[in-house]
Short mmCIF file of C-alpha atoms in Angstrom, two decimals:
data_model
loop_
_atom_site.label_atom_id
_atom_site.label_comp_id
_atom_site.label_asym_id
_atom_site.label_seq_id
_atom_site.Cartn_x
_atom_site.Cartn_y
_atom_site.Cartn_z
CA MET A 1 9.91 -0.64 -25.68
CA THR A 2 8.72 2.34 -24.11
CA ILE A 3 7.51 3.34 -20.91
CA ASP A 4 3.86 4.19 -20.22
CA LEU A 5 3.88 6.39 -16.75
CA ALA A 6 2.31 9.97 -17.17
CA PRO A 7 -1.22 9.27 -17.85
CA HIS A 8 -1.52 6.19 -14.91
CA THR A 9 0.82 7.58 -11.66
CA ALA A 10 -2.84 8.51 -10.01
CA LEU A 11 -4.17 5.09 -10.78
CA PHE A 12 -1.62 2.92 -9.89
CA GLY A 13 -1.02 4.80 -6.57
CA ARG A 14 -4.78 4.95 -5.14
CA LEU A 15 -4.15 1.11 -5.21
CA GLY A 16 -0.81 1.39 -4.27
CA LEU A 17 1.17 -0.01 -6.99
CA SER A 18 4.40 1.90 -8.29
CA THR A 19 5.62 2.89 -11.37
CA THR A 20 9.11 4.37 -10.55
CA SER A 21 10.40 0.65 -8.99
CA PRO A 22 9.77 -2.42 -9.47
CA ASN A 23 5.64 -3.88 -6.82
CA GLN A 24 6.55 -6.90 -4.74
CA GLY A 25 4.85 -9.71 -6.35
CA VAL A 26 5.39 -11.90 -3.41
CA TYR A 27 2.98 -11.41 0.22
CA ASP A 28 3.86 -14.20 2.86
CA GLY A 29 1.85 -12.54 5.51
CA THR A 30 4.62 -9.81 7.61
CA ALA A 31 5.97 -8.25 4.35
CA TRP A 32 5.95 -7.51 0.53
CA LYS A 33 8.66 -9.02 -0.48
CA ALA A 34 9.76 -11.37 -3.57
CA SER A 35 13.34 -12.18 -4.15
CA GLY A 36 13.36 -13.42 -8.06
CA PRO A 37 13.32 -12.19 -11.38
CA ILE A 38 11.98 -8.86 -12.80
CA ILE A 39 9.67 -8.16 -15.61
CA ASP A 40 8.00 -5.32 -16.98
CA SER A 41 3.70 -6.01 -17.10
CA ILE A 42 2.69 -5.21 -20.14
CA ASN A 43 0.11 -3.52 -22.39
CA PRO A 44 -1.42 -5.35 -25.20
CA ALA A 45 -2.79 -2.65 -26.95
CA SER A 46 -0.10 -0.43 -26.96
CA GLY A 47 2.72 -2.55 -25.83
CA SER A 48 4.24 -0.09 -23.47
CA VAL A 49 5.47 -1.46 -20.18
CA LEU A 50 2.87 0.14 -17.06
CA ALA A 51 5.49 -1.11 -14.66
CA SER A 52 7.46 -3.80 -12.96
CA VAL A 53 7.31 -6.68 -11.10
CA GLN A 54 9.52 -8.57 -8.02
CA GLU A 55 8.26 -12.50 -8.64
CA ALA A 56 8.88 -15.31 -6.13
CA SER A 57 11.64 -17.24 -6.12
CA LEU A 58 11.33 -21.00 -5.04
CA GLU A 59 12.47 -19.53 -1.56
CA ASP A 60 9.47 -17.33 -0.67
CA VAL A 61 6.86 -20.30 -1.45
CA GLN A 62 8.16 -22.66 0.48
CA ARG A 63 8.23 -19.74 3.07
CA THR A 64 4.26 -18.55 1.98
CA MET A 65 3.60 -21.46 2.19
CA ALA A 66 4.14 -22.47 5.83
CA ALA A 67 2.90 -18.70 6.94
CA ALA A 68 -0.26 -19.82 5.30
CA ARG A 69 -1.25 -23.10 6.76
CA ALA A 70 -0.26 -20.55 10.49
CA ALA A 71 -3.13 -18.84 8.87
CA PHE A 72 -5.57 -21.44 9.27
CA LYS A 73 -5.24 -22.38 11.69
CA VAL A 74 -5.67 -19.17 13.23
CA TRP A 75 -8.82 -19.12 10.56
CA ARG A 76 -10.01 -21.91 10.94
CA LYS A 77 -11.31 -21.76 14.85
CA VAL A 78 -13.38 -17.83 14.23
CA ALA A 79 -17.26 -18.82 13.70
CA ALA A 80 -18.71 -18.53 10.06
CA PRO A 81 -20.85 -16.36 10.61
CA ALA A 82 -17.85 -14.06 11.86
CA ARG A 83 -16.33 -15.09 8.31
CA GLY A 84 -18.10 -13.56 6.91
CA GLU A 85 -18.72 -10.62 8.28
CA VAL A 86 -14.03 -9.75 7.70
CA VAL A 87 -15.80 -11.30 2.95
CA ARG A 88 -18.23 -8.29 4.08
CA GLN A 89 -15.60 -6.01 5.02
CA ILE A 90 -13.80 -6.85 1.83
CA ARG A 91 -16.94 -6.71 0.01
CA LEU A 92 -16.90 -2.86 0.75
CA ALA A 93 -13.12 -2.59 -0.33
CA ILE A 94 -13.66 -4.29 -3.06
CA ALA A 95 -16.93 -2.02 -4.23
CA GLU A 96 -15.20 1.44 -2.98
CA ALA A 97 -12.03 0.70 -5.80
CA LEU A 98 -14.21 -1.14 -8.21
CA PRO A 99 -13.52 1.94 -10.83
CA ASP A 100 -9.64 2.03 -10.45
CA LEU A 101 -8.99 -1.96 -10.49
CA GLY A 102 -11.99 -2.14 -13.35
CA ALA A 103 -8.72 0.33 -14.51
CA LEU A 104 -6.20 -1.07 -13.71
CA ILE A 105 -7.82 -4.53 -15.84
CA THR A 106 -8.00 -2.61 -19.25
CA LEU A 107 -4.44 -1.19 -19.09
CA GLU A 108 -2.62 -4.35 -17.73
CA MET A 109 -5.02 -7.31 -20.12
CA GLY A 110 -7.25 -5.28 -21.82
CA LYS A 111 -9.89 -5.80 -22.29
CA ILE A 112 -13.01 -3.02 -22.86
CA ALA A 113 -13.36 -0.65 -20.07
CA SER A 114 -16.75 -2.05 -19.91
CA GLU A 115 -15.66 -5.43 -18.89
CA GLY A 116 -13.46 -4.48 -16.92
CA ARG A 117 -15.16 -3.33 -14.44
CA GLY A 118 -17.89 -6.09 -15.19
CA GLU A 119 -15.63 -8.14 -13.74
CA VAL A 120 -14.55 -6.88 -10.40
CA GLN A 121 -18.28 -6.32 -10.34
CA GLU A 122 -18.33 -10.12 -10.86
CA PHE A 123 -15.87 -9.96 -7.25
CA VAL A 124 -18.82 -7.53 -5.50
CA ASP A 125 -21.15 -10.49 -5.88
CA VAL A 126 -19.46 -13.65 -5.72
CA ALA A 127 -18.99 -12.45 -2.23
CA ASP A 128 -22.66 -10.85 -1.57
CA TYR A 129 -23.49 -14.31 -2.46
CA ALA A 130 -21.04 -16.15 -0.31
CA VAL A 131 -21.85 -13.31 3.19
CA GLY A 132 -24.33 -14.83 2.67
CA LEU A 133 -23.81 -18.94 2.71
CA SER A 134 -21.34 -17.81 5.91
CA ARG A 135 -24.62 -18.11 7.82
CA SER A 136 -26.53 -21.25 5.71
CA ILE A 137 -23.74 -23.83 5.35
CA GLY A 138 -23.39 -27.36 6.34
CA GLY A 139 -24.31 -30.85 6.46
CA THR A 140 -26.90 -32.86 6.17
CA VAL A 141 -28.92 -34.78 8.81
CA ILE A 142 -30.02 -38.40 7.37
CA PRO A 143 -32.02 -40.77 9.45
CA SER A 144 -30.32 -44.16 10.83
CA GLU A 145 -31.86 -47.68 10.28
CA ARG A 146 -31.10 -47.91 14.33
CA ASP A 147 -32.83 -46.93 17.07
CA LYS A 148 -31.58 -43.68 19.36
CA HIS A 149 -29.36 -43.80 16.66
CA PHE A 150 -28.02 -40.03 14.47
CA ILE A 151 -26.24 -39.85 11.33
CA THR A 152 -24.90 -36.11 10.05
CA GLU A 153 -22.77 -34.45 7.72
CA VAL A 154 -20.39 -31.86 9.05
CA SER A 155 -18.66 -29.78 6.87
CA ASN A 156 -15.58 -28.89 8.54
CA PRO A 157 -12.23 -26.18 6.44
CA LEU A 158 -10.62 -27.94 4.62
CA GLY A 159 -6.82 -26.55 4.56
CA VAL A 160 -5.49 -24.36 2.92
CA VAL A 161 -6.09 -23.67 -1.55
CA GLY A 162 -4.09 -23.37 -4.30
CA CYS A 163 -5.56 -20.73 -6.58
CA ILE A 164 -3.85 -20.54 -9.64
CA THR A 165 -5.39 -18.61 -12.67
CA ALA A 166 -5.63 -17.27 -16.33
CA PHE A 167 -4.57 -13.74 -17.59
CA ASN A 168 -8.09 -13.65 -19.14
CA PHE A 169 -9.35 -13.17 -16.39
CA PRO A 170 -6.56 -11.73 -13.44
CA ILE A 171 -9.17 -11.07 -10.61
CA ALA A 172 -12.95 -12.81 -10.92
CA VAL A 173 -11.37 -16.29 -10.20
CA TYR A 174 -10.04 -15.91 -7.58
CA GLY A 175 -13.60 -13.31 -5.93
CA TRP A 176 -14.84 -16.40 -7.51
CA ASN A 177 -12.83 -18.67 -4.94
CA VAL A 178 -11.13 -16.37 -1.82
CA ALA A 179 -14.52 -15.64 -1.31
CA LEU A 180 -15.93 -19.12 -0.49
CA ALA A 181 -12.35 -20.92 0.34
CA LEU A 182 -12.99 -17.45 3.55
CA VAL A 183 -16.04 -18.23 4.58
CA CYS A 184 -15.42 -22.31 4.53
CA GLY A 185 -12.37 -21.30 6.57
CA ASP A 186 -9.50 -21.93 4.47
CA SER A 187 -6.38 -19.88 3.73
CA THR A 188 -5.29 -19.25 0.60
CA VAL A 189 -2.80 -18.77 -1.98
CA TRP A 190 -3.11 -16.84 -5.65
CA LYS A 191 -0.20 -18.11 -7.91
CA PRO A 192 -2.03 -15.07 -11.21
CA ALA A 193 -0.51 -15.17 -14.10
CA GLN A 194 2.54 -14.08 -15.09
CA THR A 195 1.83 -11.34 -17.69
CA THR A 196 -1.29 -10.07 -15.64
CA PRO A 197 0.68 -8.94 -11.58
CA LEU A 198 -0.90 -6.12 -10.85
CA CYS A 199 -4.36 -6.78 -11.40
CA ALA A 200 -3.48 -9.96 -8.21
CA ILE A 201 -1.23 -7.76 -6.43
CA ALA A 202 -3.57 -4.53 -6.47
CA THR A 203 -6.62 -6.94 -5.48
CA ASN A 204 -4.80 -8.18 -3.15
CA LYS A 205 -3.39 -5.32 -0.81
CA ILE A 206 -7.18 -4.63 -0.18
CA ILE A 207 -7.70 -7.59 0.83
CA VAL A 208 -5.34 -8.23 3.47
CA ARG A 209 -5.19 -4.50 4.44
CA VAL A 210 -9.09 -6.10 5.14
CA LEU A 211 -8.06 -8.09 6.99
CA GLU A 212 -5.36 -7.03 9.21
CA ASP A 213 -7.12 -3.96 10.15
CA ILE A 214 -10.05 -6.08 11.43
CA GLY A 215 -7.39 -7.86 13.49
CA TYR A 216 -6.48 -11.33 11.19
CA PRO A 217 -3.55 -12.30 9.52
CA GLY A 218 -2.78 -11.69 6.46
CA ALA A 219 -1.64 -14.98 4.43
CA ILE A 220 -5.73 -16.23 5.24
CA SER A 221 -4.70 -14.21 1.62
CA ALA A 222 -1.23 -14.61 0.70
CA LEU A 223 -0.17 -13.86 -3.26
CA LEU A 224 3.49 -15.54 -5.22
CA CYS A 225 3.87 -14.14 -8.24
CA GLY A 226 5.96 -16.12 -10.82
CA GLY A 227 5.62 -17.88 -13.85
CA GLY A 228 5.51 -21.90 -14.97
CA GLU A 229 7.82 -23.64 -12.34
CA ILE A 230 6.57 -21.02 -8.96
CA GLY A 231 2.82 -21.91 -9.68
CA ALA A 232 4.58 -26.16 -9.57
CA GLY A 233 6.39 -25.01 -6.41
CA VAL A 234 1.91 -24.28 -5.71
CA VAL A 235 0.93 -27.42 -6.82
CA ASP A 236 3.80 -29.30 -5.25
CA SER A 237 3.27 -28.09 -1.19
CA PRO A 238 2.40 -30.70 1.14
CA GLU A 239 1.44 -27.33 2.59
CA VAL A 240 -1.68 -27.96 -0.69
CA ASP A 241 -5.30 -29.28 -0.29
CA LEU A 242 -6.45 -28.00 -3.32
CA ILE A 243 -5.46 -27.22 -6.35
CA SER A 244 -8.26 -24.66 -7.88
CA PHE A 245 -6.17 -24.48 -11.74
CA THR A 246 -7.35 -22.45 -14.29
CA GLY A 247 -5.13 -22.50 -17.75
CA SER A 248 -4.35 -24.83 -20.64
CA GLU A 249 -6.18 -28.20 -20.75
CA ALA A 250 -3.02 -29.18 -20.70
CA ARG A 251 -1.61 -27.99 -17.84
CA GLY A 252 -4.32 -28.41 -16.10
CA ARG A 253 -4.59 -32.81 -17.02
CA LEU A 254 -0.80 -32.46 -15.81
CA ILE A 255 -2.00 -31.36 -13.01
CA GLY A 256 -4.85 -33.08 -12.20
CA MET A 257 -2.92 -35.71 -12.49
CA GLU A 258 0.09 -33.80 -9.60
CA ALA A 259 -2.53 -33.37 -6.90
CA ALA A 260 -4.42 -36.76 -7.71
CA GLY A 261 -0.73 -38.56 -6.85
CA LYS A 262 -0.29 -36.81 -3.65
CA PHE A 263 -3.94 -36.91 -2.45
CA LYS A 264 -4.89 -33.55 -3.17
CA GLN A 265 -8.58 -32.35 -4.00
CA SER A 266 -8.09 -30.34 -7.80
CA LEU A 267 -10.89 -27.69 -9.42
CA LEU A 268 -10.07 -27.65 -13.15
CA GLU A 269 -11.24 -25.07 -14.86
CA LEU A 270 -9.88 -25.48 -18.19
CA GLY A 271 -11.49 -25.65 -21.88
CA GLY A 272 -14.05 -24.53 -23.97
CA ASN A 273 -15.01 -25.04 -27.53
CA ASN A 274 -18.26 -23.80 -26.86
CA ALA A 275 -21.36 -23.99 -29.61
CA ALA A 276 -24.64 -22.46 -30.50
CA ILE A 277 -26.57 -23.65 -32.78
CA VAL A 278 -29.84 -21.80 -33.81
CA MET A 279 -33.59 -23.69 -35.16
CA PRO A 280 -35.70 -22.18 -37.95
CA ASP A 281 -38.38 -21.46 -35.04
CA ALA A 282 -35.86 -19.26 -33.58
CA ASN A 283 -35.64 -14.86 -32.42
CA ILE A 284 -33.47 -14.59 -35.49
CA PRO A 285 -32.48 -11.19 -33.65
CA LEU A 286 -32.30 -12.21 -30.36
CA ALA A 287 -29.90 -15.15 -31.84
CA LEU A 288 -28.17 -12.14 -34.14
CA GLN A 289 -26.73 -10.32 -30.60
CA SER A 290 -25.91 -12.68 -28.95
CA CYS A 291 -24.06 -15.16 -30.38
CA THR A 292 -22.43 -11.79 -32.28
CA PHE A 293 -21.92 -10.70 -28.29
CA ALA A 294 -20.22 -15.04 -27.71
CA ALA A 295 -17.90 -15.14 -29.98
CA LEU A 296 -16.43 -11.52 -29.73
CA GLY A 297 -16.81 -10.32 -25.96
CA THR A 298 -13.30 -10.23 -24.59
CA ALA A 299 -11.64 -10.21 -28.52
CA GLY A 300 -12.52 -14.35 -28.72
CA GLN A 301 -10.62 -14.87 -25.32
CA ARG A 302 -13.61 -15.85 -23.21
CA CYS A 303 -13.18 -19.99 -22.10
CA THR A 304 -16.87 -18.97 -22.67
CA THR A 305 -16.75 -17.50 -26.03
CA THR A 306 -19.01 -19.64 -28.50
CA ARG A 307 -16.77 -20.84 -30.97
CA ARG A 308 -18.30 -23.23 -33.44
CA LEU A 309 -22.09 -21.25 -34.16
CA PHE A 310 -23.84 -24.57 -36.31
CA LEU A 311 -27.22 -22.93 -39.01
CA HIS A 312 -30.30 -24.89 -39.32
CA LYS A 313 -30.22 -25.24 -43.17
CA SER A 314 -33.16 -23.05 -44.66
CA ILE A 315 -32.05 -19.90 -41.89
CA ALA A 316 -28.02 -19.99 -42.67
CA ASP A 317 -27.85 -17.96 -45.22
CA GLU A 318 -30.66 -14.57 -43.54
CA PHE A 319 -27.54 -15.62 -40.86
CA LEU A 320 -24.83 -15.42 -42.31
CA LYS A 321 -25.57 -11.94 -43.90
CA GLY A 322 -27.01 -10.24 -40.75
CA LEU A 323 -24.23 -11.85 -38.50
CA VAL A 324 -20.92 -10.44 -41.31
CA LYS A 325 -23.22 -7.22 -41.23
CA ALA A 326 -22.54 -7.38 -37.39
CA TYR A 327 -19.14 -8.13 -37.66
CA LYS A 328 -18.29 -5.51 -39.74
CA SER A 329 -19.92 -2.72 -38.49
CA VAL A 330 -17.96 -4.14 -34.84
CA THR A 331 -14.90 -4.34 -36.67
CA GLN A 332 -15.45 -0.66 -36.97
CA ARG A 333 -15.39 -0.24 -33.39
CA ILE A 334 -11.69 -1.92 -32.72
CA GLY A 335 -9.88 0.35 -30.83
CA ARG A 336 -8.18 1.70 -27.48
CA PRO A 337 -9.54 -0.19 -25.15
CA GLU A 338 -10.39 1.90 -22.41
CA ASP A 339 -12.31 4.80 -25.60
CA PRO A 340 -15.67 3.18 -24.05
CA ASN A 341 -16.86 3.57 -28.12
CA THR A 342 -14.83 0.57 -28.06
CA LEU A 343 -16.12 -3.02 -28.71
CA ILE A 344 -12.95 -5.18 -29.21
CA GLY A 345 -9.95 -5.24 -27.94
CA PRO A 346 -6.44 -6.53 -27.98
CA LEU A 347 -5.13 -10.07 -28.01
CA HIS A 348 -2.91 -10.05 -24.86
CA SER A 349 -0.18 -10.93 -26.23
CA GLN A 350 1.89 -11.25 -29.54
CA ASP A 351 1.80 -15.61 -28.91
CA GLY A 352 -1.80 -14.84 -29.02
CA VAL A 353 -1.26 -13.47 -32.46
CA GLU A 354 0.39 -15.83 -33.79
CA ARG A 355 -2.33 -18.73 -32.50
CA TYR A 356 -4.15 -16.81 -34.14
CA LEU A 357 -2.24 -17.14 -37.86
CA ARG A 358 -1.93 -20.40 -37.24
CA ALA A 359 -5.53 -21.22 -36.81
CA VAL A 360 -6.29 -18.80 -39.79
CA ASP A 361 -4.07 -21.11 -42.24
CA LYS A 362 -5.58 -24.27 -41.21
CA ILE A 363 -8.67 -23.03 -42.09
CA LYS A 364 -7.54 -22.68 -45.68
CA GLN A 365 -6.06 -25.66 -45.94
CA GLN A 366 -8.92 -27.19 -44.59
CA GLY A 367 -11.34 -25.90 -47.22
CA GLY A 368 -12.97 -23.12 -44.79
CA GLU A 369 -14.08 -19.83 -46.81
CA ILE A 370 -13.62 -16.98 -44.35
CA LEU A 371 -16.61 -14.35 -45.22
CA ILE A 372 -14.77 -11.86 -42.79
CA GLY A 373 -11.36 -11.27 -40.81
CA GLY A 374 -8.35 -13.84 -41.54
CA GLU A 375 -6.34 -11.32 -40.76
CA VAL A 376 -4.17 -9.67 -38.43
CA HIS A 377 -5.40 -5.54 -38.35
CA GLN A 378 -3.52 -2.75 -38.96
CA HIS A 379 -4.17 0.10 -36.67
CA ALA A 380 -3.97 3.58 -38.17
CA ASP A 381 -3.96 5.36 -34.43
CA GLN A 382 -0.31 4.75 -34.24
CA GLY A 383 -0.19 3.85 -30.58
CA LEU A 384 -1.38 1.30 -31.09
CA LYS A 385 0.65 0.69 -33.48
CA ALA A 386 3.33 -1.78 -31.12
CA GLY A 387 0.01 -3.75 -30.45
CA HIS A 388 -1.46 -6.97 -30.13
CA TRP A 389 -4.56 -7.33 -32.92
CA VAL A 390 -6.41 -9.21 -35.43
CA LEU A 391 -9.31 -8.95 -37.58
CA PRO A 392 -12.89 -10.62 -35.40
CA THR A 393 -12.73 -13.68 -38.33
CA ILE A 394 -15.88 -16.02 -39.20
CA ALA A 395 -15.65 -19.81 -41.25
CA PHE A 396 -18.47 -21.09 -42.41
CA TYR A 397 -17.46 -25.10 -44.10
CA SER A 398 -20.37 -26.35 -46.29
CA THR A 399 -19.09 -29.84 -45.19
CA LEU A 400 -17.39 -31.51 -42.17
CA GLN A 401 -15.30 -34.19 -43.06
CA GLY A 402 -12.03 -33.27 -42.94
CA VAL A 403 -11.87 -30.89 -40.61
CA SER A 404 -9.87 -30.42 -37.23
CA ILE A 405 -8.97 -26.83 -36.54
CA ILE A 406 -13.42 -27.09 -35.67
CA LYS A 407 -12.14 -29.22 -32.19
CA GLU A 408 -9.79 -27.28 -31.19
CA GLU A 409 -9.82 -24.42 -28.76
CA THR A 410 -8.26 -20.36 -30.61
CA PHE A 411 -8.30 -18.14 -27.70
CA ALA A 412 -9.40 -15.23 -30.12
CA PRO A 413 -11.99 -13.88 -32.04
CA ILE A 414 -12.45 -16.96 -34.84
CA LEU A 415 -15.64 -17.94 -34.85
CA HIS A 416 -16.42 -21.12 -37.10
CA VAL A 417 -20.29 -22.09 -38.80
CA ALA A 418 -21.24 -24.76 -40.21
CA THR A 419 -25.05 -26.16 -40.74
CA PHE A 420 -27.53 -28.76 -40.17
CA GLU A 421 -30.70 -30.71 -40.89
CA THR A 422 -32.10 -31.40 -38.11
CA LEU A 423 -32.18 -30.93 -33.96
CA GLU A 424 -30.47 -34.21 -33.36
CA GLU A 425 -27.74 -34.15 -35.47
CA ALA A 426 -26.98 -31.05 -34.31
CA ILE A 427 -26.78 -31.83 -30.71
CA GLU A 428 -24.11 -34.44 -31.81
CA LEU A 429 -21.71 -31.43 -33.30
CA ASN A 430 -22.69 -29.04 -29.93
CA ASN A 431 -20.31 -32.54 -28.12
CA GLY A 432 -18.82 -34.71 -30.49
CA VAL A 433 -15.39 -32.36 -29.17
CA ALA A 434 -13.19 -33.00 -26.20
CA GLN A 435 -13.90 -29.86 -24.40
CA GLY A 436 -17.58 -30.09 -22.84
CA LEU A 437 -17.58 -26.24 -21.05
CA SER A 438 -20.91 -23.37 -22.35
CA SER A 439 -23.74 -24.18 -24.97
CA ALA A 440 -26.58 -21.88 -26.21
CA LEU A 441 -29.86 -22.93 -28.59
CA PHE A 442 -31.49 -20.83 -29.61
CA THR A 443 -35.62 -22.32 -30.22
CA GLN A 444 -39.22 -20.51 -29.94
CA ASN A 445 -39.97 -24.19 -29.13
CA MET A 446 -40.88 -26.79 -25.81
CA SER A 447 -40.23 -29.53 -27.23
CA ASN A 448 -36.78 -28.50 -28.41
CA VAL A 449 -36.32 -26.52 -25.43
CA PHE A 450 -36.74 -29.58 -23.10
CA GLN A 451 -34.96 -32.44 -25.55
CA TRP A 452 -31.96 -29.64 -24.91
CA ILE A 453 -31.48 -29.41 -21.84
CA GLY A 454 -32.27 -33.45 -20.83
CA ALA A 455 -30.03 -36.80 -20.81
CA GLU A 456 -29.96 -36.93 -24.31
CA GLY A 457 -28.88 -32.97 -24.91
CA SER A 458 -26.20 -30.60 -24.50
CA ASP A 459 -23.15 -32.44 -22.14
CA CYS A 460 -21.84 -28.82 -21.04
CA GLY A 461 -21.42 -28.11 -18.18
CA ILE A 462 -23.71 -24.85 -18.83
CA VAL A 463 -26.76 -25.47 -21.39
CA ASN A 464 -27.91 -21.77 -21.92
CA VAL A 465 -31.37 -21.40 -24.24
CA ASN A 466 -32.56 -18.10 -26.37
CA GLY A 467 -28.66 -16.38 -24.24
CA SER A 468 -25.34 -16.59 -24.68
CA THR A 469 -22.82 -19.17 -24.70
CA SER A 470 -20.60 -15.84 -22.58
CA GLY A 471 -21.38 -13.84 -19.43
CA ALA A 472 -22.49 -16.42 -17.11
CA GLU A 473 -24.69 -14.88 -13.48
CA ILE A 474 -22.24 -15.74 -10.21
CA GLY A 475 -25.53 -17.51 -8.43
CA GLY A 476 -24.77 -20.81 -10.64
CA ARG A 477 -21.97 -22.89 -10.48
CA PHE A 478 -19.87 -22.30 -12.69
CA GLY A 479 -17.48 -24.64 -14.35
CA GLY A 480 -18.15 -27.72 -17.54
CA ASN A 481 -17.27 -30.89 -18.10
CA LYS A 482 -15.42 -33.56 -19.90
CA SER A 483 -11.06 -32.03 -20.93
CA THR A 484 -13.05 -28.55 -19.35
CA GLY A 485 -11.48 -30.31 -16.27
CA TRP A 486 -15.21 -31.13 -13.90
CA GLY A 487 -14.65 -28.37 -11.73
CA ARG A 488 -17.02 -26.40 -10.41
CA GLU A 489 -16.51 -23.09 -9.42
CA SER A 490 -18.61 -19.42 -8.07
CA GLY A 491 -22.25 -20.02 -7.00
CA GLY A 492 -24.93 -23.57 -5.93
CA ASP A 493 -22.91 -25.96 -3.93
CA ALA A 494 -19.89 -25.47 -5.31
CA TRP A 495 -18.94 -23.97 -2.13
CA LYS A 496 -18.49 -27.94 -1.30
CA GLN A 497 -15.21 -28.69 -2.54
CA TYR A 498 -13.58 -25.91 -0.25
CA VAL A 499 -13.81 -28.64 2.75
CA ARG A 500 -14.00 -30.73 5.33
CA TRP A 501 -16.56 -33.61 5.10
CA SER A 502 -17.52 -36.36 7.40
CA SER A 503 -20.75 -38.75 8.25
CA CYS A 504 -20.59 -38.78 12.04
CA THR A 505 -23.54 -40.83 14.03
CA LEU A 506 -23.92 -40.90 17.74
CA ASN A 507 -25.49 -44.14 19.32
CA TRP A 508 -27.13 -42.48 22.47
CA SER A 509 -28.53 -45.52 23.37
CA ASN A 510 -26.91 -48.16 25.70
CA GLU A 511 -26.52 -50.21 22.99
CA LEU A 512 -23.58 -51.69 21.09
CA GLY A 513 -26.47 -50.89 17.43
CA LEU A 514 -24.98 -51.98 14.35
CA ALA A 515 -26.31 -51.64 10.42
CA GLN A 516 -27.82 -54.18 8.19
CA GLY A 517 -29.56 -56.82 10.71
CA VAL A 518 -26.06 -57.29 12.38
CA SER A 519 -25.55 -59.87 15.17
CA PHE A 520 -22.11 -59.57 17.04
CA GLU A 521 -23.81 -61.36 20.57
#
């Protein structure tokens, strides 16, 4: 395998990364020093080596967890607005490095250039939100039924947050967690995806530099790169109070049970087999553009990717013609993700390619008609021959009887399409999967809108009207229901998961007051 050094030496230098010696994948609050195995970080577009990384050992996990706990005991004493000022400084540093961090995401994860930059912008945005939150987090005052009693709900720092992130958002998801955790008074330990360690090292170096320059322990934002064994060590550690996990449903289920068995809190962001519904009164051009982006953005590797599309029978033929035409146009722009003209980059790994091919086989076995795609992409660019390339795919089903593949999430650009006759039928199709992350309805009818967002509508955590399933803003809570894990991150009141709650009653009388009219004389 070739080593892809020369084009990226300057970029790596600006981000504090090395192309000549292993990058240390552990920060324990005192040094960047790992003692585990050395792995290569691979460019998914070309298959070439970007750099090497020394991962954590289990001994590194224990040492780092202890440092994070010690840092928490310092950080929790800092006033919330002062913590917000630190997050503001982190926000400025991340924003300054945005072009370089975005380029690194493109190299290591495979996102196209605009998406790489957009992901870093998410970190900046949620940091802005967290800074404001630092002056408003608190509790509530509750009327007491007893005379001269005062009841308030108080939030205090929780502890150490173990944050395990996935490859598809190698920087933003940690940004969602660390920004809220820091203003709430927690320390964090980040275990990134094993295939995107460079993004994590570069980002955390920026955060640590800000913390230490101001005079706070760097272990407030500790880092442990590694595989499943290291992630398990984070989950198992008695120092961790909250596990925030983004990844597969299978692994998330185990983490949820492990955390519950140790009386830890867990925040799970798992699968998302998302659907879009197009009604006959919809703005068809808008729906076409939205569905094409949501199905193909990040080469179908977003948790909010549109994977199922349900079309009203009266507009299905027209819509499918437009959709296939759009796919053909987009397919002409598969290429190097750093090229600003590229719309579709590679899958992140060869495993993703193999999952894609198995799904295509299932589609054919279960009666699906491949309207476009369904094959590995044979790249004309010799430099991309060893990359992970597939063609965007549309599969149409005349009936869904006996079709199980549509209920399975394949992390690839595969869109399953079927028709319906009534909105009630479409809602049943939307809700008829184990996952419940994002959903979209395209209609101009207000009755349809209120049915869709109401008690008998979509059962997802994210419910859109005339908008994409993908591309949520940070202002609202992000997360899904059912096997998506019920976790909530980013905006809204997601911060409430990062604090320890107490209901406090203050009796300012000189008499014993008992609730519910109980008397004890």
